[in-house]
mmCIF file with all atom_site columns, C-alpha atoms in Angstrom:
data_model
loop_
_atom_site.group_PDB
_atom_site.id
_atom_site.type_symbol
_atom_site.label_atom_id
_atom_site.label_alt_id
_atom_site.label_comp_id
_atom_site.label_asym_id
_atom_site.label_entity_id
_atom_site.label_seq_id
_atom_site.pdbx_PDB_ins_code
_atom_site.Cartn_x
_atom_site.Cartn_y
_atom_site.Cartn_z
_atom_site.occupancy
_atom_site.B_iso_or_equiv
_atom_site.pdbx_formal_charge
_atom_site.auth_seq_id
_atom_site.auth_comp_id
_atom_site.auth_asym_id
_atom_site.auth_atom_id
_atom_site.pdbx_PDB_model_num
ATOM 1   C CA . MET A 1 1   ? 42.523  9.111   -29.674 1.00 47.00 ? 705 MET A CA 1
ATOM 2   C CA . SER A 1 2   ? 40.216  8.545   -32.881 1.00 53.00 ? 706 SER A CA 1
ATOM 3   C CA . ASP A 1 3   ? 36.840  7.552   -32.544 1.00 57.00 ? 707 ASP A CA 1
ATOM 4   C CA . VAL A 1 4   ? 36.254  3.715   -33.454 1.00 56.00 ? 708 VAL A CA 1
ATOM 5   C CA . ARG A 1 5   ? 33.245  3.244   -35.636 1.00 57.00 ? 709 ARG A CA 1
ATOM 6   C CA . ILE A 1 6   ? 31.484  -0.359  -35.152 1.00 60.00 ? 710 ILE A CA 1
ATOM 7   C CA . GLU A 1 7   ? 29.799  -1.023  -38.197 1.00 61.00 ? 711 GLU A CA 1
ATOM 8   C CA . SER A 1 8   ? 26.348  -2.639  -37.648 1.00 67.00 ? 712 SER A CA 1
ATOM 9   C CA . PRO A 1 9   ? 25.405  -6.148  -39.438 1.00 72.00 ? 713 PRO A CA 1
ATOM 10  C CA . PRO A 1 10  ? 23.640  -6.241  -42.507 1.00 80.00 ? 714 PRO A CA 1
ATOM 11  C CA . GLU A 1 11  ? 19.809  -5.752  -42.559 1.00 89.00 ? 715 GLU A CA 1
ATOM 12  C CA . MET A 1 12  ? 17.988  -9.217  -42.154 1.00 95.00 ? 716 MET A CA 1
ATOM 13  C CA . VAL A 1 13  ? 15.555  -9.330  -45.156 1.00 97.00 ? 717 VAL A CA 1
ATOM 14  C CA . PRO A 1 14  ? 12.640  -11.782 -44.455 1.00 96.00 ? 718 PRO A CA 1
ATOM 15  C CA . VAL A 1 15  ? 11.741  -14.122 -47.830 1.00 97.00 ? 719 VAL A CA 1
ATOM 16  C CA . ASN A 1 16  ? 8.279   -12.776 -47.953 1.00 96.00 ? 720 ASN A CA 1
ATOM 17  C CA . ALA A 1 17  ? 9.684   -9.653  -48.672 1.00 96.00 ? 721 ALA A CA 1
ATOM 18  C CA . LEU A 1 18  ? 11.595  -10.412 -51.692 1.00 97.00 ? 722 LEU A CA 1
ATOM 19  C CA . ASN A 1 19  ? 8.073   -11.986 -53.050 1.00 96.00 ? 723 ASN A CA 1
ATOM 20  C CA . GLN A 1 20  ? 6.375   -8.577  -52.520 1.00 95.00 ? 724 GLN A CA 1
ATOM 21  C CA . TYR A 1 21  ? 8.892   -6.250  -53.636 1.00 96.00 ? 725 TYR A CA 1
ATOM 22  C CA . LEU A 1 22  ? 8.906   -8.251  -57.227 1.00 96.00 ? 726 LEU A CA 1
ATOM 23  C CA . TYR A 1 23  ? 5.097   -7.960  -57.208 1.00 93.00 ? 727 TYR A CA 1
ATOM 24  C CA . CYS A 1 24  ? 5.728   -4.473  -56.727 1.00 92.00 ? 728 CYS A CA 1
ATOM 25  C CA . PRO A 1 25  ? 8.334   -2.598  -55.349 1.00 94.00 ? 729 PRO A CA 1
ATOM 26  C CA . ARG A 1 26  ? 6.569   0.797   -54.368 1.00 91.00 ? 730 ARG A CA 1
ATOM 27  C CA . ARG A 1 27  ? 3.656   -1.235  -52.403 1.00 90.00 ? 731 ARG A CA 1
ATOM 28  C CA . TYR A 1 28  ? 6.386   -3.145  -50.538 1.00 92.00 ? 732 TYR A CA 1
ATOM 29  C CA . TRP A 1 29  ? 8.069   0.497   -49.478 1.00 92.00 ? 733 TRP A CA 1
ATOM 30  C CA . TYR A 1 30  ? 4.620   1.740   -48.409 1.00 88.00 ? 734 TYR A CA 1
ATOM 31  C CA . TYR A 1 31  ? 4.120   -1.155  -46.268 1.00 89.00 ? 735 TYR A CA 1
ATOM 32  C CA . ARG A 1 32  ? 7.662   -0.999  -44.776 1.00 90.00 ? 736 ARG A CA 1
ATOM 33  C CA . PHE A 1 33  ? 8.068   2.438   -44.193 1.00 88.00 ? 737 PHE A CA 1
ATOM 34  C CA . PHE A 1 34  ? 4.276   3.823   -43.642 1.00 83.00 ? 738 PHE A CA 1
ATOM 35  C CA . ASP A 1 35  ? 2.382   0.795   -42.568 1.00 73.00 ? 739 ASP A CA 1
ATOM 36  C CA . PRO A 1 36  ? -0.950  1.532   -44.657 1.00 66.00 ? 740 PRO A CA 1
ATOM 37  C CA . GLY A 1 37  ? -2.802  -0.745  -42.319 1.00 62.00 ? 741 GLY A CA 1
ATOM 38  C CA . ASP A 1 38  ? -5.567  -2.366  -44.620 1.00 54.00 ? 742 ASP A CA 1
ATOM 39  C CA . ARG A 1 39  ? -5.138  -5.114  -46.861 1.00 49.00 ? 743 ARG A CA 1
ATOM 40  C CA . SER A 1 40  ? -7.052  -6.013  -49.975 1.00 46.00 ? 744 SER A CA 1
ATOM 41  C CA . PRO A 1 41  ? -10.105 -8.748  -49.762 1.00 39.00 ? 745 PRO A CA 1
ATOM 42  C CA . SER A 1 42  ? -8.193  -11.127 -51.713 1.00 43.00 ? 746 SER A CA 1
ATOM 43  C CA . LEU A 1 43  ? -5.161  -11.264 -49.838 1.00 43.00 ? 747 LEU A CA 1
ATOM 44  C CA . VAL A 1 44  ? -7.101  -11.283 -46.717 1.00 39.00 ? 748 VAL A CA 1
ATOM 45  C CA . GLU A 1 45  ? -8.932  -14.327 -47.889 1.00 42.00 ? 749 GLU A CA 1
ATOM 46  C CA . GLY A 1 46  ? -5.702  -16.143 -48.936 1.00 45.00 ? 750 GLY A CA 1
ATOM 47  C CA . ARG A 1 47  ? -4.110  -15.668 -45.741 1.00 47.00 ? 751 ARG A CA 1
ATOM 48  C CA . VAL A 1 48  ? -7.007  -16.590 -43.951 1.00 43.00 ? 752 VAL A CA 1
ATOM 49  C CA . ARG A 1 49  ? -7.142  -19.772 -46.223 1.00 47.00 ? 753 ARG A CA 1
ATOM 50  C CA . HIS A 1 50  ? -3.670  -20.568 -45.926 1.00 49.00 ? 754 HIS A CA 1
ATOM 51  C CA . GLN A 1 51  ? -3.418  -20.409 -42.079 1.00 48.00 ? 755 GLN A CA 1
ATOM 52  C CA . ALA A 1 52  ? -6.118  -22.867 -42.137 1.00 44.00 ? 756 ALA A CA 1
ATOM 53  C CA . GLN A 1 53  ? -4.329  -25.007 -44.113 1.00 47.00 ? 757 GLN A CA 1
ATOM 54  C CA . SER A 1 54  ? -1.061  -24.917 -42.700 1.00 45.00 ? 758 SER A CA 1
ATOM 55  C CA . GLN A 1 55  ? -2.671  -25.898 -39.388 1.00 42.00 ? 759 GLN A CA 1
ATOM 56  C CA . SER A 1 56  ? -4.969  -28.869 -40.585 1.00 36.00 ? 760 SER A CA 1
ATOM 57  C CA . PRO A 1 57  ? -3.774  -31.967 -39.603 1.00 34.00 ? 761 PRO A CA 1
ATOM 58  C CA . ASN A 1 58  ? -3.141  -33.108 -43.186 1.00 35.00 ? 762 ASN A CA 1
ATOM 59  C CA . GLY A 1 59  ? 0.881   -33.177 -42.068 1.00 35.00 ? 763 GLY A CA 1
ATOM 60  C CA . ILE A 1 60  ? 1.523   -29.781 -43.288 1.00 47.00 ? 764 ILE A CA 1
ATOM 61  C CA . ARG A 1 61  ? 3.753   -27.848 -40.998 1.00 80.00 ? 765 ARG A CA 1
ATOM 62  C CA . GLU A 1 62  ? 5.467   -24.685 -41.687 1.00 88.00 ? 766 GLU A CA 1
ATOM 63  C CA . ARG A 1 63  ? 9.380   -24.101 -40.317 1.00 91.00 ? 767 ARG A CA 1
ATOM 64  C CA . TYR A 1 64  ? 11.449  -20.685 -39.545 1.00 94.00 ? 768 TYR A CA 1
ATOM 65  C CA . LEU A 1 65  ? 14.808  -20.624 -41.024 1.00 95.00 ? 769 LEU A CA 1
ATOM 66  C CA . ARG A 1 66  ? 17.680  -17.740 -40.497 1.00 96.00 ? 770 ARG A CA 1
ATOM 67  C CA . ALA A 1 67  ? 20.767  -17.385 -41.724 1.00 96.00 ? 771 ALA A CA 1
ATOM 68  C CA . GLU A 1 68  ? 23.046  -14.626 -40.986 1.00 95.00 ? 772 GLU A CA 1
ATOM 69  C CA . SER A 1 69  ? 25.510  -15.646 -43.918 1.00 94.00 ? 773 SER A CA 1
ATOM 70  C CA . LEU A 1 70  ? 22.737  -15.293 -46.406 1.00 96.00 ? 774 LEU A CA 1
ATOM 71  C CA . GLY A 1 71  ? 21.043  -12.271 -44.647 1.00 97.00 ? 775 GLY A CA 1
ATOM 72  C CA . LEU A 1 72  ? 17.667  -13.963 -44.842 1.00 97.00 ? 776 LEU A CA 1
ATOM 73  C CA . CYS A 1 73  ? 14.932  -15.131 -42.391 1.00 97.00 ? 777 CYS A CA 1
ATOM 74  C CA . GLY A 1 74  ? 11.415  -16.698 -43.152 1.00 96.00 ? 778 GLY A CA 1
ATOM 75  C CA . ARG A 1 75  ? 9.164   -19.297 -42.324 1.00 95.00 ? 779 ARG A CA 1
ATOM 76  C CA . VAL A 1 76  ? 8.597   -21.988 -44.970 1.00 95.00 ? 780 VAL A CA 1
ATOM 77  C CA . ASP A 1 77  ? 5.209   -23.246 -45.659 1.00 94.00 ? 781 ASP A CA 1
ATOM 78  C CA . MET A 1 78  ? 6.665   -27.048 -45.822 1.00 93.00 ? 782 MET A CA 1
ATOM 79  C CA . LEU A 1 79  ? 9.607   -29.093 -45.693 1.00 93.00 ? 783 LEU A CA 1
ATOM 80  C CA . GLU A 1 80  ? 9.319   -32.239 -48.044 1.00 91.00 ? 784 GLU A CA 1
ATOM 81  C CA . ASN A 1 81  ? 11.832  -35.220 -47.540 1.00 87.00 ? 785 ASN A CA 1
ATOM 82  C CA . THR A 1 82  ? 10.009  -37.374 -50.240 1.00 84.00 ? 786 THR A CA 1
ATOM 83  C CA . ASP A 1 83  ? 9.383   -36.092 -54.287 1.00 80.00 ? 787 ASP A CA 1
ATOM 84  C CA . GLU A 1 84  ? 6.489   -36.748 -55.767 1.00 80.00 ? 788 GLU A CA 1
ATOM 85  C CA . THR A 1 85  ? 6.516   -40.486 -56.240 1.00 80.00 ? 789 THR A CA 1
ATOM 86  C CA . GLY A 1 86  ? 7.108   -41.193 -52.732 1.00 82.00 ? 790 GLY A CA 1
ATOM 87  C CA . ASP A 1 87  ? 10.964  -41.507 -53.063 1.00 84.00 ? 791 ASP A CA 1
ATOM 88  C CA . GLU A 1 88  ? 12.965  -40.270 -50.126 1.00 85.00 ? 792 GLU A CA 1
ATOM 89  C CA . VAL A 1 89  ? 15.346  -37.419 -51.383 1.00 83.00 ? 793 VAL A CA 1
ATOM 90  C CA . PRO A 1 90  ? 18.709  -35.947 -50.239 1.00 82.00 ? 794 PRO A CA 1
ATOM 91  C CA . HIS A 1 91  ? 17.805  -32.742 -48.942 1.00 84.00 ? 795 HIS A CA 1
ATOM 92  C CA . PRO A 1 92  ? 14.191  -31.182 -47.408 1.00 90.00 ? 796 PRO A CA 1
ATOM 93  C CA . ILE A 1 93  ? 12.336  -29.923 -50.427 1.00 93.00 ? 797 ILE A CA 1
ATOM 94  C CA . PRO A 1 94  ? 11.070  -26.662 -49.868 1.00 95.00 ? 798 PRO A CA 1
ATOM 95  C CA . VAL A 1 95  ? 7.574   -26.048 -50.660 1.00 95.00 ? 799 VAL A CA 1
ATOM 96  C CA . GLU A 1 96  ? 5.443   -22.768 -50.997 1.00 95.00 ? 800 GLU A CA 1
ATOM 97  C CA . ARG A 1 97  ? 1.200   -22.780 -50.886 1.00 94.00 ? 801 ARG A CA 1
ATOM 98  C CA . LYS A 1 98  ? 0.011   -20.149 -53.280 1.00 93.00 ? 802 LYS A CA 1
ATOM 99  C CA . ARG A 1 99  ? -4.160  -19.731 -54.148 1.00 89.00 ? 803 ARG A CA 1
ATOM 100 C CA . GLY A 1 100 ? -3.081  -19.492 -58.027 1.00 84.00 ? 804 GLY A CA 1
ATOM 101 C CA . SER A 1 101 ? -6.767  -20.061 -59.429 1.00 82.00 ? 805 SER A CA 1
ATOM 102 C CA . SER A 1 102 ? -5.353  -19.301 -62.849 1.00 86.00 ? 806 SER A CA 1
ATOM 103 C CA . GLY A 1 103 ? -2.878  -22.203 -62.735 1.00 85.00 ? 807 GLY A CA 1
ATOM 104 C CA . ARG A 1 104 ? 0.042   -19.915 -63.454 1.00 91.00 ? 808 ARG A CA 1
ATOM 105 C CA . VAL A 1 105 ? 3.180   -19.586 -61.470 1.00 95.00 ? 809 VAL A CA 1
ATOM 106 C CA . TYR A 1 106 ? 4.644   -16.063 -61.468 1.00 95.00 ? 810 TYR A CA 1
ATOM 107 C CA . ARG A 1 107 ? 7.917   -14.995 -61.266 1.00 96.00 ? 811 ARG A CA 1
ATOM 108 C CA . ASN A 1 108 ? 8.000   -13.704 -57.315 1.00 97.00 ? 812 ASN A CA 1
ATOM 109 C CA . ASP A 1 109 ? 6.682   -16.701 -56.209 1.00 97.00 ? 813 ASP A CA 1
ATOM 110 C CA . GLU A 1 110 ? 9.773   -18.693 -57.898 1.00 98.00 ? 814 GLU A CA 1
ATOM 111 C CA . ILE A 1 111 ? 12.198  -16.512 -56.195 1.00 98.00 ? 815 ILE A CA 1
ATOM 112 C CA . GLN A 1 112 ? 10.285  -16.637 -52.943 1.00 98.00 ? 816 GLN A CA 1
ATOM 113 C CA . VAL A 1 113 ? 10.951  -20.836 -53.015 1.00 98.00 ? 817 VAL A CA 1
ATOM 114 C CA . SER A 1 114 ? 14.274  -20.548 -54.324 1.00 98.00 ? 818 SER A CA 1
ATOM 115 C CA . ALA A 1 115 ? 15.374  -18.180 -51.340 1.00 98.00 ? 819 ALA A CA 1
ATOM 116 C CA . TYR A 1 116 ? 13.910  -21.165 -49.159 1.00 97.00 ? 820 TYR A CA 1
ATOM 117 C CA . GLY A 1 117 ? 15.893  -23.304 -50.863 1.00 97.00 ? 821 GLY A CA 1
ATOM 118 C CA . LEU A 1 118 ? 19.100  -20.687 -50.375 1.00 97.00 ? 822 LEU A CA 1
ATOM 119 C CA . LEU A 1 119 ? 18.470  -20.915 -46.948 1.00 96.00 ? 823 LEU A CA 1
ATOM 120 C CA . ILE A 1 120 ? 17.901  -24.545 -46.094 1.00 95.00 ? 824 ILE A CA 1
ATOM 121 C CA . GLU A 1 121 ? 21.569  -24.659 -47.574 1.00 95.00 ? 825 GLU A CA 1
ATOM 122 C CA . HIS A 1 122 ? 23.004  -22.081 -45.249 1.00 94.00 ? 826 HIS A CA 1
ATOM 123 C CA . ALA A 1 123 ? 20.640  -22.870 -42.076 1.00 93.00 ? 827 ALA A CA 1
ATOM 124 C CA . LEU A 1 124 ? 20.904  -26.598 -42.127 1.00 89.00 ? 828 LEU A CA 1
ATOM 125 C CA . HIS A 1 125 ? 24.517  -27.821 -41.708 1.00 83.00 ? 829 HIS A CA 1
ATOM 126 C CA . SER A 1 126 ? 23.467  -31.362 -43.326 1.00 83.00 ? 830 SER A CA 1
ATOM 127 C CA . VAL A 1 127 ? 22.530  -29.839 -46.444 1.00 87.00 ? 831 VAL A CA 1
ATOM 128 C CA . GLU A 1 128 ? 24.957  -28.718 -49.048 1.00 88.00 ? 832 GLU A CA 1
ATOM 129 C CA . THR A 1 129 ? 22.689  -28.081 -52.173 1.00 92.00 ? 833 THR A CA 1
ATOM 130 C CA . VAL A 1 130 ? 19.142  -28.094 -52.534 1.00 94.00 ? 834 VAL A CA 1
ATOM 131 C CA . ASP A 1 131 ? 17.877  -28.874 -56.517 1.00 94.00 ? 835 ASP A CA 1
ATOM 132 C CA . TYR A 1 132 ? 14.923  -27.606 -56.585 1.00 96.00 ? 836 TYR A CA 1
ATOM 133 C CA . GLY A 1 133 ? 11.672  -26.311 -54.634 1.00 96.00 ? 837 GLY A CA 1
ATOM 134 C CA . VAL A 1 134 ? 7.991   -26.704 -55.057 1.00 96.00 ? 838 VAL A CA 1
ATOM 135 C CA . ILE A 1 135 ? 4.997   -24.237 -55.646 1.00 96.00 ? 839 ILE A CA 1
ATOM 136 C CA . TYR A 1 136 ? 1.852   -25.847 -54.621 1.00 94.00 ? 840 TYR A CA 1
ATOM 137 C CA . LEU A 1 137 ? -1.426  -24.372 -55.849 1.00 95.00 ? 841 LEU A CA 1
ATOM 138 C CA . TYR A 1 138 ? -4.059  -25.388 -53.720 1.00 91.00 ? 842 TYR A CA 1
ATOM 139 C CA . GLU A 1 139 ? -6.754  -24.039 -55.660 1.00 91.00 ? 843 GLU A CA 1
ATOM 140 C CA . THR A 1 140 ? -6.122  -26.170 -58.968 1.00 92.00 ? 844 THR A CA 1
ATOM 141 C CA . ASP A 1 141 ? -4.042  -28.833 -56.634 1.00 91.00 ? 845 ASP A CA 1
ATOM 142 C CA . GLU A 1 142 ? -1.198  -28.493 -59.097 1.00 93.00 ? 846 GLU A CA 1
ATOM 143 C CA . ARG A 1 143 ? 2.182   -28.779 -58.091 1.00 93.00 ? 847 ARG A CA 1
ATOM 144 C CA . HIS A 1 144 ? 5.185   -27.239 -59.870 1.00 96.00 ? 848 HIS A CA 1
ATOM 145 C CA . ARG A 1 145 ? 8.863   -27.915 -59.722 1.00 96.00 ? 849 ARG A CA 1
ATOM 146 C CA . ILE A 1 146 ? 11.007  -24.639 -59.655 1.00 98.00 ? 850 ILE A CA 1
ATOM 147 C CA . PRO A 1 147 ? 14.776  -25.634 -59.790 1.00 98.00 ? 851 PRO A CA 1
ATOM 148 C CA . LEU A 1 148 ? 17.411  -23.384 -58.376 1.00 97.00 ? 852 LEU A CA 1
ATOM 149 C CA . THR A 1 149 ? 19.259  -22.035 -61.241 1.00 98.00 ? 853 THR A CA 1
ATOM 150 C CA . GLU A 1 150 ? 21.971  -20.034 -60.976 1.00 98.00 ? 854 GLU A CA 1
ATOM 151 C CA . GLU A 1 151 ? 19.997  -17.028 -62.480 1.00 98.00 ? 855 GLU A CA 1
ATOM 152 C CA . ARG A 1 152 ? 17.498  -17.566 -59.631 1.00 98.00 ? 856 ARG A CA 1
ATOM 153 C CA . ARG A 1 153 ? 20.390  -17.575 -57.054 1.00 98.00 ? 857 ARG A CA 1
ATOM 154 C CA . ASP A 1 154 ? 21.470  -14.729 -58.272 1.00 98.00 ? 858 ASP A CA 1
ATOM 155 C CA . ALA A 1 155 ? 18.031  -13.290 -58.491 1.00 98.00 ? 859 ALA A CA 1
ATOM 156 C CA . VAL A 1 156 ? 17.257  -13.555 -54.522 1.00 98.00 ? 860 VAL A CA 1
ATOM 157 C CA . ARG A 1 157 ? 20.454  -11.798 -53.566 1.00 98.00 ? 861 ARG A CA 1
ATOM 158 C CA . GLN A 1 158 ? 19.944  -8.831  -55.829 1.00 98.00 ? 862 GLN A CA 1
ATOM 159 C CA . THR A 1 159 ? 16.313  -8.730  -54.372 1.00 98.00 ? 863 THR A CA 1
ATOM 160 C CA . ARG A 1 160 ? 17.743  -8.982  -51.072 1.00 98.00 ? 864 ARG A CA 1
ATOM 161 C CA . ASP A 1 161 ? 20.179  -5.920  -51.672 1.00 97.00 ? 865 ASP A CA 1
ATOM 162 C CA . ALA A 1 162 ? 17.528  -3.803  -53.324 1.00 97.00 ? 866 ALA A CA 1
ATOM 163 C CA . ILE A 1 163 ? 15.220  -4.299  -50.430 1.00 97.00 ? 867 ILE A CA 1
ATOM 164 C CA . ARG A 1 164 ? 18.158  -3.357  -48.174 1.00 97.00 ? 868 ARG A CA 1
ATOM 165 C CA . GLN A 1 165 ? 18.853  0.018   -50.319 1.00 96.00 ? 869 GLN A CA 1
ATOM 166 C CA . LEU A 1 166 ? 15.134  1.259   -49.897 1.00 96.00 ? 870 LEU A CA 1
ATOM 167 C CA . ARG A 1 167 ? 15.099  4.766   -48.057 1.00 94.00 ? 871 ARG A CA 1
ATOM 168 C CA . PRO A 1 168 ? 11.728  6.044   -46.624 1.00 91.00 ? 872 PRO A CA 1
ATOM 169 C CA . ASP A 1 169 ? 12.349  9.661   -48.435 1.00 89.00 ? 873 ASP A CA 1
ATOM 170 C CA . ASP A 1 170 ? 13.278  7.578   -51.737 1.00 90.00 ? 874 ASP A CA 1
ATOM 171 C CA . PRO A 1 171 ? 10.228  5.721   -52.913 1.00 88.00 ? 875 PRO A CA 1
ATOM 172 C CA . PRO A 1 172 ? 10.520  2.926   -56.208 1.00 89.00 ? 876 PRO A CA 1
ATOM 173 C CA . SER A 1 173 ? 8.659   4.175   -59.540 1.00 86.00 ? 877 SER A CA 1
ATOM 174 C CA . ILE A 1 174 ? 5.321   3.238   -60.546 1.00 84.00 ? 878 ILE A CA 1
ATOM 175 C CA . VAL A 1 175 ? 5.629   -0.473  -61.869 1.00 82.00 ? 879 VAL A CA 1
ATOM 176 C CA . ASP A 1 176 ? 4.865   -0.706  -65.396 1.00 82.00 ? 880 ASP A CA 1
ATOM 177 C CA . ASN A 1 177 ? 2.198   -3.241  -65.101 1.00 82.00 ? 881 ASN A CA 1
ATOM 178 C CA . ARG A 1 178 ? -0.321  -0.878  -64.202 1.00 77.00 ? 882 ARG A CA 1
ATOM 179 C CA . ASN A 1 179 ? -3.086  -3.961  -64.159 1.00 80.00 ? 883 ASN A CA 1
ATOM 180 C CA . LYS A 1 180 ? -1.616  -4.802  -60.407 1.00 82.00 ? 884 LYS A CA 1
ATOM 181 C CA . CYS A 1 181 ? -2.673  -1.272  -59.524 1.00 81.00 ? 885 CYS A CA 1
ATOM 182 C CA . SER A 1 182 ? -6.568  -1.860  -59.947 1.00 79.00 ? 886 SER A CA 1
ATOM 183 C CA . GLY A 1 183 ? -6.724  -4.541  -57.053 1.00 77.00 ? 887 GLY A CA 1
ATOM 184 C CA . CYS A 1 184 ? -4.175  -2.789  -54.689 1.00 82.00 ? 888 CYS A CA 1
ATOM 185 C CA . SER A 1 185 ? -4.800  -1.845  -51.267 1.00 79.00 ? 889 SER A CA 1
ATOM 186 C CA . VAL A 1 186 ? -2.527  1.431   -51.289 1.00 82.00 ? 890 VAL A CA 1
ATOM 187 C CA . ARG A 1 187 ? -3.890  2.693   -54.460 1.00 77.00 ? 891 ARG A CA 1
ATOM 188 C CA . HIS A 1 188 ? -4.899  5.470   -53.161 1.00 76.00 ? 892 HIS A CA 1
ATOM 189 C CA . HIS A 1 189 ? -1.604  6.508   -50.968 1.00 74.00 ? 893 HIS A CA 1
ATOM 190 C CA . CYS A 1 190 ? 0.531   5.567   -54.052 1.00 77.00 ? 894 CYS A CA 1
ATOM 191 C CA . GLN A 1 191 ? -1.689  6.912   -57.161 1.00 69.00 ? 895 GLN A CA 1
ATOM 192 C CA . PRO A 1 192 ? -4.562  9.152   -56.458 1.00 59.00 ? 896 PRO A CA 1
ATOM 193 C CA . GLU A 1 193 ? -5.108  9.938   -59.758 1.00 53.00 ? 897 GLU A CA 1
ATOM 194 C CA . THR A 1 194 ? -5.249  6.027   -60.674 1.00 48.00 ? 898 THR A CA 1
ATOM 195 C CA . GLU A 1 195 ? -7.780  5.314   -58.245 1.00 47.00 ? 899 GLU A CA 1
ATOM 196 C CA . ALA A 1 196 ? -9.978  7.982   -59.607 1.00 50.00 ? 900 ALA A CA 1
ATOM 197 C CA . TYR A 1 197 ? -9.750  6.361   -63.282 1.00 47.00 ? 901 TYR A CA 1
ATOM 198 C CA . ILE A 1 198 ? -10.330 3.250   -61.649 1.00 46.00 ? 902 ILE A CA 1
ATOM 199 C CA . ASN A 1 199 ? -13.725 4.718   -60.039 1.00 55.00 ? 903 ASN A CA 1
ATOM 200 C CA . GLN A 1 200 ? -14.646 6.589   -63.344 1.00 58.00 ? 904 GLN A CA 1
ATOM 201 C CA . GLU A 1 201 ? -14.010 3.604   -65.513 1.00 52.00 ? 905 GLU A CA 1
ATOM 202 C CA . ALA A 1 202 ? -16.255 1.088   -63.096 1.00 53.00 ? 906 ALA A CA 1
ATOM 203 C CA . GLY A 1 203 ? -19.093 4.077   -62.885 1.00 58.00 ? 907 GLY A CA 1
ATOM 204 C CA . SER A 1 204 ? -19.004 4.028   -66.628 1.00 56.00 ? 908 SER A CA 1
ATOM 205 C CA . VAL A 1 205 ? -19.572 0.343   -66.880 1.00 50.00 ? 909 VAL A CA 1
ATOM 206 C CA . HIS A 1 206 ? -22.292 0.060   -64.666 1.00 51.00 ? 910 HIS A CA 1
ATOM 207 C CA . SER A 1 207 ? -23.932 3.024   -66.298 1.00 52.00 ? 911 SER A CA 1
ATOM 208 C CA . GLY A 1 208 ? -23.872 1.251   -69.816 1.00 52.00 ? 912 GLY A CA 1
ATOM 209 C CA . GLY A 1 209 ? -21.288 4.254   -70.815 1.00 51.00 ? 913 GLY A CA 1
ATOM 210 C CA . GLY A 1 210 ? -18.510 3.652   -73.357 1.00 50.00 ? 914 GLY A CA 1
ATOM 211 C CA . ASP A 1 211 ? -18.114 3.359   -77.642 1.00 47.00 ? 915 ASP A CA 1
#
C-alpha cells in the first residue's frame, strides 16, 4: 500500500508583511526567522501614535479580514463607506494611515492598501470589485487615492509568493538603496560593516572632520 501524501494548504501571509518585504526583503527575513527584538525609535513612535489614533473617538475603527482563496490576512485601519465628498460608494474603501511627514506615498504602502482592496473582494462576498484604496498621511493631513490597477494587483500576488518562498538558510540580497540602512534596527545583525561605517561618519561630523 503506497503512502498518501497530504499537502498542507498554502501559507497565509499577513498584509503588513508585504509592506515590510517591499521596503527591505532582508530586514523582513531577519524579523521573520530570527526576531531580533529591537525596533527603531521612529517605528516605535509611529506604532504608538498609530494605535492611539485608531482607538480615538473620531470614528476610526480597524477590521480584520482573511481570505483563504487569496492567501492573505490582515487588519485594515479603516473601511469607509463614503468618498472624499461625502457621497456613498458601492463598496467599502480600505484606508491605511501612515505618518508621512515628507508628504510622499511609497510603493510599499501602495501595495499594502491594494492588498486590502483584494482582501475585501475575496472576504466580503457582497463586494465584487474595489476600485481604489486611500492612504491617509496624518502628519500632513493628506489623503491619496490609490487605484487598484492590474499592475498593483499582480504586485500583491507576486510579493505574497516571494514571501512564501523565503527560507531561514537563504537570506535575501542587501537592499540597493543603502540609505535605508542608516535607520534600520537590524543593521548590526545584517551588516556589521555598515554600522561601523555609519558610526565612523557620525563621529567625523561631530568632530568637525571631513573635506
